[in-house]
Amino acid sequence: MFLGLSRRLSQPARVSTTCRPRHLCVVAEQNPVDVVPEHNTLEEVSFEELEPVKVVESLDRYVVGQERAKNMLAIALRNRWRRKHLKEELRKEVIPKNILMIGKSGVGKTELARRIAQLSGTPFVKVEATKFSEVGYKGQDVDTIVKDLLDVAITIVKEKDMKEYGPIIREQTEQRLLQMLMGEQNNDQSFRTEILNLLRAGALEDVLLEYSPPKSQAQQPSIMQLLSGFALPSKAKQKPESMTVAQIRQIEEEAVKKNLFSYADTVKRAINLTQEYGIAFIDEIDKLASGGRDWSTADASAEGVQRDLLPLIEGTKVKTEHGEVDTSYILFVCAGAFLQVKPSDLLAELQGRLPIRVKLADMTEDDMYRILTEPEANIILQQKALLKTEGVDLRFTDDSIREIARVAAEANRTVENIGARRLFTVIEKLMEDISYNAADYAGKVVVVDENMVSETYKKLFSEKKDLKHYII
């Protein structure tokens, strides 16, 4: 039983509020931030409902254009569901058709792959091809792709278990905490109810208790230490430590999880999830192509990385700390700009393992305008929501949005084409003064019009060298 509990129970729980001027509160109440759509998010869609048409419709809510790329990814995702319903003899013969996406920076390659994985709830990793090196050279091994994918799968399995068994875990943890908090007064039902309410309200998180962690939480000596005769485990009872309820809660939750879930079962399910539904996105694959150059003048290990990727994409077993993972049914999506080289400059064997090629279109001025207005969480909506938290009613005229799109497209043509990412640069520069002095605009309506956008960027375009300061 901790000191001061009876005194704390006699006082009403205090609610922390943020001190803000009255007019800001009124603005916040009249104009609540509304950025969450009412319909299901991508994570809530059932895997069985992922028909290609519905997948493309979901992708349209977040990515503008690139219809063929969306179609190919939707078909690849649906084929996984189709393969799942085949007889086992035929299922073993059906392998995923890996995809090569060709397009400049900022056209949506990474976003499409990420949304597809998010849509299906499958393990997904994105890696840069340039960070790998051939065996014998300094750098990472390509096997780390599969290892990282398995780690993501383990996290997904754990989160799924927590979502399904979370109430049970919380209830058992609360019972353990109640027993520690109440001590000898464990039979007082009214007192127990009052403590439970405070515990669930978070009012006792900072309370200190004398606590002895479970034996499994105590640090155990290694096998080498035991064999060498050092650091023998003590038979003495572990000394209690002073810990807060919040710290004890974390330890007790882990103890409950270990009782409910077997680590071996979690890993087994994660390996199966990785093998059957994993998606690996390898960006900048074009950086590994020689383009007809002499390999002695290019990166000496680039061709070796391509050869190391061959068995991984074709199908092999990779050893990880959790067990072997078969890559035969993992979907590999490779991408690159291919400005200095062509896809045919890749090794012929690697080209054969990427049978589906999709060319993504460059971002036009009209595409920029659509990106600013059509996606559910577009940049304009984000800026409005951010400033509304400080009581600023930010508004953009349609002409100003079109001018932003024009400026972004012009900057891509003038300096360097970075696609839709240019919009972030343009918006941040435009919003710099308003965002910095948001307190001065509290309770007011701030309108961004075409003239404001033009004046902000007129000087920059008159001196093209200044634009280089705004390249991402």
Short mmCIF file of C-alpha atoms in Angstrom, two decimals:
data_model
loop_
_atom_site.label_atom_id
_atom_site.label_comp_id
_atom_site.label_asym_id
_atom_site.label_seq_id
_atom_site.Cartn_x
_atom_site.Cartn_y
_atom_site.Cartn_z
CA MET A 1 0.00 0.00 0.00
CA PHE A 2 1.49 3.35 -0.97
CA LEU A 3 1.44 6.49 1.15
CA GLY A 4 -1.14 9.18 0.60
CA LEU A 5 -3.66 6.97 -1.22
CA SER A 6 -6.55 7.82 1.11
CA ARG A 7 -5.80 11.55 0.82
CA ARG A 8 -5.76 11.36 -2.97
CA LEU A 9 -9.05 9.47 -3.10
CA SER A 10 -10.81 12.20 -1.14
CA GLN A 11 -9.89 14.80 -3.76
CA PRO A 12 -11.60 15.04 -7.16
CA ALA A 13 -9.45 14.16 -10.14
CA ARG A 14 -7.95 17.22 -11.78
CA VAL A 15 -8.36 17.66 -15.51
CA SER A 16 -5.47 19.36 -17.29
CA THR A 17 -6.49 22.06 -19.74
CA THR A 18 -4.46 24.25 -22.04
CA CYS A 19 -4.68 27.96 -21.26
CA ARG A 20 -5.63 29.80 -24.45
CA PRO A 21 -7.42 33.06 -25.18
CA ARG A 22 -11.19 32.76 -25.13
CA HIS A 23 -11.66 33.68 -28.76
CA LEU A 24 -9.37 30.81 -29.82
CA CYS A 25 -11.52 28.32 -27.98
CA VAL A 26 -14.62 29.66 -29.68
CA VAL A 27 -13.00 29.34 -33.08
CA ALA A 28 -11.90 25.78 -32.31
CA GLU A 29 -15.43 24.82 -31.22
CA GLN A 30 -17.13 26.39 -34.20
CA ASN A 31 -14.63 25.03 -36.71
CA PRO A 32 -13.51 21.57 -35.55
CA VAL A 33 -10.63 19.99 -37.41
CA ASP A 34 -12.14 17.40 -39.72
CA VAL A 35 -9.55 15.40 -41.60
CA VAL A 36 -10.81 11.85 -40.93
CA PRO A 37 -13.12 10.45 -43.64
CA GLU A 38 -16.33 8.76 -42.52
CA HIS A 39 -15.95 5.69 -44.72
CA ASN A 40 -13.52 2.84 -44.11
CA THR A 41 -9.82 3.58 -44.28
CA LEU A 42 -7.42 1.37 -46.20
CA GLU A 43 -6.54 -0.62 -43.09
CA GLU A 44 -10.20 -1.60 -42.53
CA VAL A 45 -10.74 -3.21 -45.94
CA SER A 46 -11.06 -7.00 -45.87
CA PHE A 47 -8.54 -8.95 -47.96
CA GLU A 48 -11.39 -10.88 -49.60
CA GLU A 49 -12.96 -7.60 -50.77
CA LEU A 50 -9.88 -6.54 -52.72
CA GLU A 51 -11.26 -6.86 -56.22
CA PRO A 52 -9.10 -4.96 -58.74
CA VAL A 53 -11.78 -2.33 -59.37
CA LYS A 54 -12.18 -1.67 -55.64
CA VAL A 55 -8.41 -1.55 -55.15
CA VAL A 56 -8.05 1.10 -57.85
CA GLU A 57 -10.94 3.06 -56.33
CA SER A 58 -9.15 3.02 -52.97
CA LEU A 59 -5.86 4.09 -54.56
CA ASP A 60 -7.63 6.95 -56.36
CA ARG A 61 -8.41 8.45 -52.95
CA TYR A 62 -4.69 8.99 -52.34
CA VAL A 63 -2.80 8.91 -55.66
CA VAL A 64 -3.61 11.00 -58.74
CA GLY A 65 -3.34 9.49 -62.21
CA GLN A 66 -1.04 6.56 -63.13
CA GLU A 67 -4.00 4.35 -64.06
CA ARG A 68 -2.01 1.51 -65.63
CA ALA A 69 0.34 1.25 -62.66
CA LYS A 70 -2.67 1.06 -60.35
CA ASN A 71 -4.26 -1.64 -62.54
CA MET A 72 -1.12 -3.79 -62.55
CA LEU A 73 -0.66 -3.54 -58.79
CA ALA A 74 -4.36 -4.30 -58.21
CA ILE A 75 -4.13 -7.40 -60.42
CA ALA A 76 -0.98 -8.57 -58.62
CA LEU A 77 -2.76 -8.19 -55.28
CA ARG A 78 -5.87 -10.02 -56.48
CA ASN A 79 -3.78 -12.87 -57.88
CA ARG A 80 -2.59 -13.56 -54.35
CA TRP A 81 -6.18 -14.05 -53.24
CA ARG A 82 -6.84 -16.25 -56.29
CA ARG A 83 -3.74 -18.35 -55.61
CA LYS A 84 -4.90 -18.87 -52.02
CA HIS A 85 -8.04 -20.65 -53.32
CA LEU A 86 -6.23 -23.05 -55.67
CA LYS A 87 -5.59 -26.69 -54.93
CA GLU A 88 -2.28 -27.24 -53.20
CA GLU A 89 -0.68 -29.04 -56.18
CA LEU A 90 -1.35 -26.11 -58.51
CA ARG A 91 -0.80 -23.45 -55.87
CA LYS A 92 2.86 -24.41 -55.59
CA GLU A 93 3.37 -23.71 -59.29
CA VAL A 94 1.80 -20.24 -59.30
CA ILE A 95 4.38 -17.56 -58.55
CA PRO A 96 3.86 -13.78 -58.40
CA LYS A 97 4.66 -11.74 -61.50
CA ASN A 98 7.19 -9.19 -60.29
CA ILE A 99 6.86 -5.60 -61.47
CA LEU A 100 9.31 -2.99 -62.79
CA MET A 101 8.02 0.58 -62.49
CA ILE A 102 9.76 3.18 -64.64
CA GLY A 103 9.32 6.86 -63.86
CA LYS A 104 11.05 10.00 -62.66
CA SER A 105 11.22 11.08 -59.04
CA GLY A 106 7.95 12.19 -57.48
CA VAL A 107 5.53 10.50 -59.90
CA GLY A 108 4.07 8.13 -57.28
CA LYS A 109 6.11 4.91 -57.51
CA THR A 110 6.80 4.53 -53.79
CA GLU A 111 3.38 5.83 -52.73
CA LEU A 112 1.54 3.29 -54.90
CA ALA A 113 3.53 0.35 -53.51
CA ARG A 114 3.12 1.59 -49.94
CA ARG A 115 -0.63 2.07 -50.30
CA ILE A 116 -1.03 -1.40 -51.80
CA ALA A 117 0.71 -2.97 -48.81
CA GLN A 118 -1.31 -0.82 -46.42
CA LEU A 119 -4.50 -1.77 -48.22
CA SER A 120 -3.90 -5.50 -47.85
CA GLY A 121 -2.31 -5.36 -44.40
CA THR A 122 0.70 -7.32 -45.63
CA PRO A 123 4.40 -6.99 -44.71
CA PHE A 124 6.09 -4.28 -46.77
CA VAL A 125 9.61 -2.90 -46.89
CA LYS A 126 11.17 -0.25 -49.08
CA VAL A 127 14.90 -0.34 -49.71
CA GLU A 128 17.34 1.57 -51.88
CA ALA A 129 19.26 -0.67 -54.27
CA THR A 130 22.35 1.53 -53.90
CA LYS A 131 22.87 0.62 -50.25
CA PHE A 132 23.63 -3.00 -51.09
CA SER A 133 26.96 -4.38 -52.22
CA GLU A 134 28.28 -7.63 -53.61
CA VAL A 135 29.60 -10.17 -51.15
CA GLY A 136 33.21 -9.19 -50.43
CA TYR A 137 32.57 -5.46 -50.65
CA LYS A 138 31.70 -3.09 -47.86
CA GLY A 139 27.93 -2.62 -47.57
CA GLN A 140 24.74 -4.46 -46.73
CA ASP A 141 23.83 -7.90 -48.02
CA VAL A 142 20.63 -8.24 -50.10
CA ASP A 143 19.42 -10.85 -47.60
CA THR A 144 18.62 -7.99 -45.22
CA ILE A 145 15.56 -7.30 -47.42
CA VAL A 146 13.99 -10.56 -46.30
CA LYS A 147 15.14 -10.15 -42.70
CA ASP A 148 13.57 -6.69 -42.50
CA LEU A 149 10.40 -8.03 -44.14
CA LEU A 150 10.14 -10.76 -41.50
CA ASP A 151 10.62 -8.23 -38.70
CA VAL A 152 7.71 -6.22 -40.13
CA ALA A 153 5.60 -9.39 -40.31
CA ILE A 154 6.31 -10.20 -36.65
CA THR A 155 5.16 -6.72 -35.71
CA ILE A 156 1.98 -7.16 -37.76
CA VAL A 157 1.20 -10.48 -36.06
CA LYS A 158 1.78 -8.99 -32.62
CA GLU A 159 -0.41 -5.97 -33.38
CA LYS A 160 -3.15 -8.25 -34.69
CA ASP A 161 -3.01 -10.32 -31.50
CA MET A 162 -3.08 -7.16 -29.40
CA LYS A 163 -6.13 -5.90 -31.28
CA GLU A 164 -7.91 -9.22 -30.81
CA TYR A 165 -6.85 -9.95 -27.24
CA GLY A 166 -6.19 -6.40 -26.03
CA PRO A 167 -9.19 -6.28 -23.66
CA ILE A 168 -8.10 -9.54 -22.03
CA ILE A 169 -4.52 -8.30 -21.62
CA ARG A 170 -5.64 -4.99 -20.15
CA GLU A 171 -8.06 -6.68 -17.76
CA GLN A 172 -5.47 -9.14 -16.43
CA THR A 173 -2.89 -6.34 -16.09
CA GLU A 174 -5.39 -4.18 -14.21
CA GLN A 175 -6.14 -7.01 -11.79
CA ARG A 176 -2.44 -7.40 -11.03
CA LEU A 177 -2.03 -3.66 -10.50
CA LEU A 178 -5.14 -3.55 -8.29
CA GLN A 179 -3.73 -6.26 -6.08
CA MET A 180 -0.49 -4.31 -5.63
CA LEU A 181 -2.24 -0.99 -4.99
CA MET A 182 -4.83 -2.25 -2.51
CA GLY A 183 -2.65 -4.48 -0.41
CA GLU A 184 -4.49 -5.56 2.76
CA GLN A 185 -7.67 -3.71 1.74
CA ASN A 186 -8.23 -6.11 -1.16
CA ASN A 187 -11.66 -7.21 0.18
CA ASP A 188 -13.15 -3.71 0.33
CA GLN A 189 -15.32 -3.69 -2.81
CA SER A 190 -16.18 0.02 -2.80
CA PHE A 191 -12.55 0.93 -2.27
CA ARG A 192 -11.59 -1.49 -5.05
CA THR A 193 -14.04 0.16 -7.47
CA GLU A 194 -12.69 3.60 -6.66
CA ILE A 195 -9.09 2.51 -7.21
CA LEU A 196 -10.04 0.82 -10.50
CA ASN A 197 -11.70 3.99 -11.79
CA LEU A 198 -8.64 6.06 -10.93
CA LEU A 199 -6.40 3.47 -12.54
CA ARG A 200 -8.39 3.49 -15.77
CA ALA A 201 -8.48 7.30 -15.77
CA GLY A 202 -4.66 7.39 -15.62
CA ALA A 203 -4.63 9.28 -12.32
CA LEU A 204 -2.24 6.80 -10.64
CA GLU A 205 0.40 6.43 -13.36
CA ASP A 206 3.05 8.42 -11.43
CA VAL A 207 2.48 6.70 -8.08
CA LEU A 208 5.55 4.86 -6.76
CA LEU A 209 5.33 1.25 -5.59
CA GLU A 210 7.81 -1.28 -4.26
CA TYR A 211 7.88 -3.87 -7.04
CA SER A 212 9.77 -7.09 -7.78
CA PRO A 213 9.79 -7.84 -11.54
CA PRO A 214 8.95 -11.39 -12.64
CA LYS A 215 11.89 -13.76 -12.93
CA SER A 216 11.62 -13.70 -16.71
CA GLN A 217 12.21 -9.94 -16.64
CA ALA A 218 15.37 -10.21 -14.57
CA GLN A 219 18.65 -10.16 -16.48
CA GLN A 220 19.93 -13.70 -16.98
CA PRO A 221 23.61 -14.61 -17.47
CA SER A 222 24.69 -15.85 -20.90
CA ILE A 223 25.57 -19.49 -21.63
CA MET A 224 29.23 -18.55 -21.98
CA GLN A 225 29.18 -16.90 -18.54
CA LEU A 226 27.62 -20.00 -17.00
CA LEU A 227 30.13 -22.34 -18.66
CA SER A 228 33.05 -20.18 -17.59
CA GLY A 229 31.85 -20.15 -13.98
CA PHE A 230 31.24 -16.41 -13.85
CA ALA A 231 28.00 -14.59 -13.07
CA LEU A 232 26.27 -17.61 -11.55
CA PRO A 233 22.60 -16.89 -10.89
CA SER A 234 21.93 -15.92 -7.31
CA LYS A 235 19.42 -17.93 -5.31
CA ALA A 236 18.64 -14.95 -3.14
CA LYS A 237 15.25 -13.32 -3.57
CA GLN A 238 15.28 -10.36 -5.90
CA LYS A 239 15.27 -7.05 -4.10
CA PRO A 240 12.16 -4.90 -4.75
CA GLU A 241 12.61 -1.67 -6.69
CA SER A 242 10.73 1.63 -6.54
CA MET A 243 8.83 1.95 -9.80
CA THR A 244 5.86 3.97 -11.03
CA VAL A 245 2.56 2.35 -11.91
CA ALA A 246 3.20 3.24 -15.58
CA GLN A 247 6.51 1.34 -15.54
CA ILE A 248 4.99 -1.64 -13.74
CA ARG A 249 2.10 -1.71 -16.21
CA GLN A 250 4.50 -2.19 -19.14
CA ILE A 251 6.30 -5.06 -17.41
CA GLU A 252 3.08 -6.77 -16.35
CA GLU A 253 1.57 -6.42 -19.83
CA GLU A 254 4.60 -8.17 -21.32
CA ALA A 255 4.28 -10.92 -18.71
CA VAL A 256 0.60 -11.42 -19.60
CA LYS A 257 1.45 -11.52 -23.32
CA LYS A 258 4.06 -14.20 -22.74
CA ASN A 259 1.47 -16.31 -20.95
CA LEU A 260 -1.08 -15.84 -23.75
CA PHE A 261 1.12 -16.09 -26.83
CA SER A 262 3.86 -18.51 -27.72
CA TYR A 263 6.90 -16.86 -29.30
CA ALA A 264 7.41 -19.87 -31.56
CA ASP A 265 3.81 -19.64 -32.78
CA THR A 266 4.16 -15.89 -33.43
CA VAL A 267 7.32 -16.43 -35.49
CA LYS A 268 5.75 -19.32 -37.41
CA ARG A 269 2.75 -17.21 -38.38
CA ALA A 270 5.02 -14.28 -39.30
CA ILE A 271 7.18 -16.46 -41.56
CA ASN A 272 4.09 -17.75 -43.33
CA LEU A 273 2.76 -14.19 -43.73
CA THR A 274 6.09 -13.07 -45.18
CA GLN A 275 6.35 -15.98 -47.60
CA GLU A 276 2.79 -15.82 -48.89
CA TYR A 277 2.00 -12.08 -48.84
CA GLY A 278 5.24 -10.10 -48.38
CA ILE A 279 5.97 -7.16 -50.70
CA ALA A 280 9.52 -5.86 -51.20
CA PHE A 281 9.92 -2.50 -52.94
CA ILE A 282 13.44 -1.97 -54.35
CA ASP A 283 13.95 1.63 -55.45
CA GLU A 284 16.73 3.09 -57.63
CA ILE A 285 17.28 -0.24 -59.39
CA ASP A 286 18.50 1.77 -62.39
CA LYS A 287 21.60 2.78 -60.40
CA LEU A 288 22.81 -0.81 -60.70
CA ALA A 289 22.77 -0.75 -64.53
CA SER A 290 26.01 -0.07 -66.41
CA GLY A 291 24.54 1.66 -69.47
CA GLY A 292 27.33 0.27 -71.60
CA ARG A 293 30.03 1.67 -69.32
CA ASP A 294 33.16 -0.24 -68.48
CA TRP A 295 32.62 -1.90 -65.12
CA SER A 296 36.13 -0.88 -64.10
CA THR A 297 35.05 2.78 -64.21
CA ALA A 298 31.61 2.19 -62.69
CA ASP A 299 30.70 0.80 -59.28
CA ALA A 300 32.60 -2.47 -59.21
CA SER A 301 29.99 -4.19 -57.06
CA ALA A 302 26.85 -3.01 -58.94
CA GLU A 303 26.73 -5.98 -61.30
CA GLY A 304 27.41 -8.27 -58.36
CA VAL A 305 24.38 -6.82 -56.53
CA GLN A 306 22.23 -7.64 -59.54
CA ARG A 307 23.50 -11.21 -59.49
CA ASP A 308 22.84 -11.44 -55.75
CA LEU A 309 19.27 -10.26 -56.34
CA LEU A 310 18.63 -12.98 -58.94
CA PRO A 311 18.15 -15.94 -56.55
CA LEU A 312 16.27 -13.75 -54.09
CA ILE A 313 13.69 -12.74 -56.71
CA GLU A 314 13.66 -16.15 -58.38
CA GLY A 315 13.09 -17.93 -55.08
CA THR A 316 15.52 -19.12 -52.44
CA LYS A 317 15.64 -19.80 -48.72
CA VAL A 318 17.15 -17.07 -46.59
CA LYS A 319 18.36 -17.84 -43.09
CA THR A 320 17.31 -15.36 -40.42
CA GLU A 321 17.59 -15.34 -36.65
CA HIS A 322 13.94 -16.48 -36.51
CA GLY A 323 14.21 -19.27 -39.07
CA GLU A 324 14.34 -19.87 -42.83
CA VAL A 325 12.18 -17.80 -45.18
CA ASP A 326 11.32 -18.97 -48.70
CA THR A 327 11.24 -16.01 -51.09
CA SER A 328 9.53 -17.86 -53.97
CA TYR A 329 6.15 -16.19 -53.43
CA ILE A 330 7.25 -12.75 -52.21
CA LEU A 331 6.18 -9.99 -54.61
CA PHE A 332 9.12 -7.83 -55.70
CA VAL A 333 8.37 -4.36 -57.06
CA CYS A 334 11.44 -2.65 -58.50
CA ALA A 335 11.54 0.97 -59.58
CA GLY A 336 13.86 3.49 -61.14
CA ALA A 337 13.96 6.69 -63.15
CA PHE A 338 16.15 5.20 -65.94
CA LEU A 339 17.29 8.63 -67.16
CA GLN A 340 20.93 7.75 -67.94
CA VAL A 341 20.33 4.07 -68.65
CA LYS A 342 17.58 1.84 -70.08
CA PRO A 343 15.84 -1.16 -68.48
CA SER A 344 17.62 -3.29 -71.10
CA ASP A 345 20.94 -2.28 -69.50
CA LEU A 346 20.10 -4.46 -66.51
CA LEU A 347 21.33 -8.05 -66.57
CA ALA A 348 19.20 -10.13 -68.91
CA GLU A 349 18.47 -12.62 -66.13
CA LEU A 350 17.20 -9.86 -63.87
CA GLN A 351 15.02 -8.44 -66.64
CA GLY A 352 13.44 -11.86 -67.03
CA ARG A 353 12.51 -11.92 -63.37
CA LEU A 354 10.64 -8.61 -63.74
CA PRO A 355 8.15 -9.54 -66.47
CA ILE A 356 5.66 -6.68 -65.92
CA ARG A 357 6.87 -3.22 -66.91
CA VAL A 358 4.89 -0.09 -66.13
CA LYS A 359 5.83 3.39 -67.38
CA LEU A 360 4.61 6.15 -65.06
CA ALA A 361 3.79 9.51 -66.62
CA ASP A 362 5.49 12.75 -65.62
CA MET A 363 3.57 15.22 -63.48
CA THR A 364 1.94 17.98 -65.52
CA GLU A 365 0.53 21.27 -64.27
CA ASP A 366 -2.98 19.80 -64.31
CA ASP A 367 -1.73 16.81 -62.30
CA MET A 368 -0.27 19.19 -59.73
CA TYR A 369 -3.63 20.92 -59.38
CA ARG A 370 -5.39 17.58 -58.93
CA ILE A 371 -2.86 16.52 -56.30
CA LEU A 372 -3.63 19.69 -54.35
CA THR A 373 -7.40 19.18 -54.46
CA GLU A 374 -8.47 15.55 -55.02
CA PRO A 375 -6.72 13.26 -52.47
CA GLU A 376 -8.50 12.99 -49.12
CA ALA A 377 -5.47 14.15 -47.14
CA ASN A 378 -4.14 16.62 -49.71
CA ILE A 379 -1.55 19.26 -48.82
CA ILE A 380 -4.06 22.11 -48.79
CA LEU A 381 -6.29 20.27 -46.32
CA GLN A 382 -3.28 19.49 -44.13
CA GLN A 383 -2.27 23.15 -43.97
CA LYS A 384 -5.81 24.22 -43.07
CA ALA A 385 -6.06 21.60 -40.33
CA LEU A 386 -2.66 22.46 -38.84
CA LEU A 387 -3.43 26.17 -38.54
CA LYS A 388 -6.98 25.57 -37.35
CA THR A 389 -5.47 24.04 -34.20
CA GLU A 390 -4.32 27.60 -33.38
CA GLY A 391 -7.63 29.20 -34.30
CA VAL A 392 -6.57 30.42 -37.75
CA ASP A 393 -9.20 30.03 -40.49
CA LEU A 394 -6.97 29.49 -43.54
CA ARG A 395 -8.57 29.61 -46.97
CA PHE A 396 -7.19 29.15 -50.49
CA THR A 397 -8.90 30.55 -53.57
CA ASP A 398 -9.11 28.28 -56.59
CA ASP A 399 -6.90 30.71 -58.55
CA SER A 400 -4.23 30.52 -55.85
CA ILE A 401 -4.21 26.72 -55.98
CA ARG A 402 -3.83 26.82 -59.76
CA GLU A 403 -0.99 29.32 -59.38
CA ILE A 404 0.74 27.02 -56.87
CA ALA A 405 0.46 24.19 -59.40
CA ARG A 406 1.86 26.44 -62.14
CA VAL A 407 4.79 27.54 -59.95
CA ALA A 408 5.63 23.94 -59.04
CA ALA A 409 5.52 22.82 -62.67
CA GLU A 410 7.67 25.79 -63.74
CA ALA A 411 10.23 25.05 -61.02
CA ASN A 412 10.45 21.44 -62.20
CA ARG A 413 11.11 22.60 -65.75
CA THR A 414 13.57 25.32 -64.74
CA VAL A 415 15.67 23.66 -62.05
CA GLU A 416 15.25 19.93 -61.64
CA ASN A 417 12.21 17.70 -62.07
CA ILE A 418 11.33 16.19 -58.70
CA GLY A 419 7.68 15.64 -59.54
CA ALA A 420 4.95 16.11 -56.95
CA ARG A 421 7.53 16.58 -54.18
CA ARG A 422 8.00 20.10 -55.52
CA LEU A 423 4.58 21.00 -54.12
CA PHE A 424 5.84 20.57 -50.55
CA THR A 425 8.65 23.05 -51.26
CA VAL A 426 6.30 25.60 -52.80
CA ILE A 427 3.68 25.31 -50.06
CA GLU A 428 6.20 25.56 -47.22
CA LYS A 429 7.76 28.71 -48.67
CA LEU A 430 4.31 30.22 -49.21
CA MET A 431 3.16 29.43 -45.66
CA GLU A 432 6.38 30.44 -43.93
CA ASP A 433 5.19 33.83 -42.59
CA ILE A 434 1.65 32.70 -41.72
CA SER A 435 2.86 29.60 -39.91
CA TYR A 436 5.55 31.48 -37.98
CA ASN A 437 3.19 34.26 -36.88
CA ALA A 438 0.12 32.08 -36.38
CA ALA A 439 -0.58 33.62 -32.97
CA ASP A 440 -1.09 37.03 -34.64
CA TYR A 441 -3.73 35.56 -36.96
CA ALA A 442 -5.68 33.70 -34.23
CA GLY A 443 -9.42 34.15 -34.59
CA LYS A 444 -9.04 35.64 -38.07
CA VAL A 445 -9.72 34.50 -41.60
CA VAL A 446 -6.55 34.36 -43.71
CA VAL A 447 -7.09 34.12 -47.45
CA VAL A 448 -4.31 32.97 -49.79
CA ASP A 449 -5.00 34.39 -53.25
CA GLU A 450 -3.26 34.32 -56.61
CA ASN A 451 -1.45 37.63 -56.02
CA MET A 452 0.10 36.35 -52.80
CA VAL A 453 1.48 33.28 -54.57
CA SER A 454 2.75 35.32 -57.52
CA GLU A 455 4.48 37.91 -55.33
CA THR A 456 6.14 35.22 -53.23
CA TYR A 457 7.77 33.59 -56.23
CA LYS A 458 8.22 36.49 -58.65
CA LYS A 459 11.66 37.40 -57.35
CA LEU A 460 12.76 33.76 -57.19
CA PHE A 461 11.95 33.18 -60.85
CA SER A 462 13.60 36.46 -61.87
CA GLU A 463 16.86 35.05 -60.49
CA LYS A 464 16.94 31.35 -61.33
CA LYS A 465 19.96 30.76 -59.12
CA ASP A 466 17.78 31.41 -56.05
CA LEU A 467 15.56 28.50 -56.94
CA LYS A 468 18.38 26.11 -56.15
CA HIS A 469 17.87 26.92 -52.47
CA TYR A 470 14.46 25.23 -52.66
CA ILE A 471 15.47 21.94 -54.26
CA ILE A 472 14.64 18.99 -52.06
#
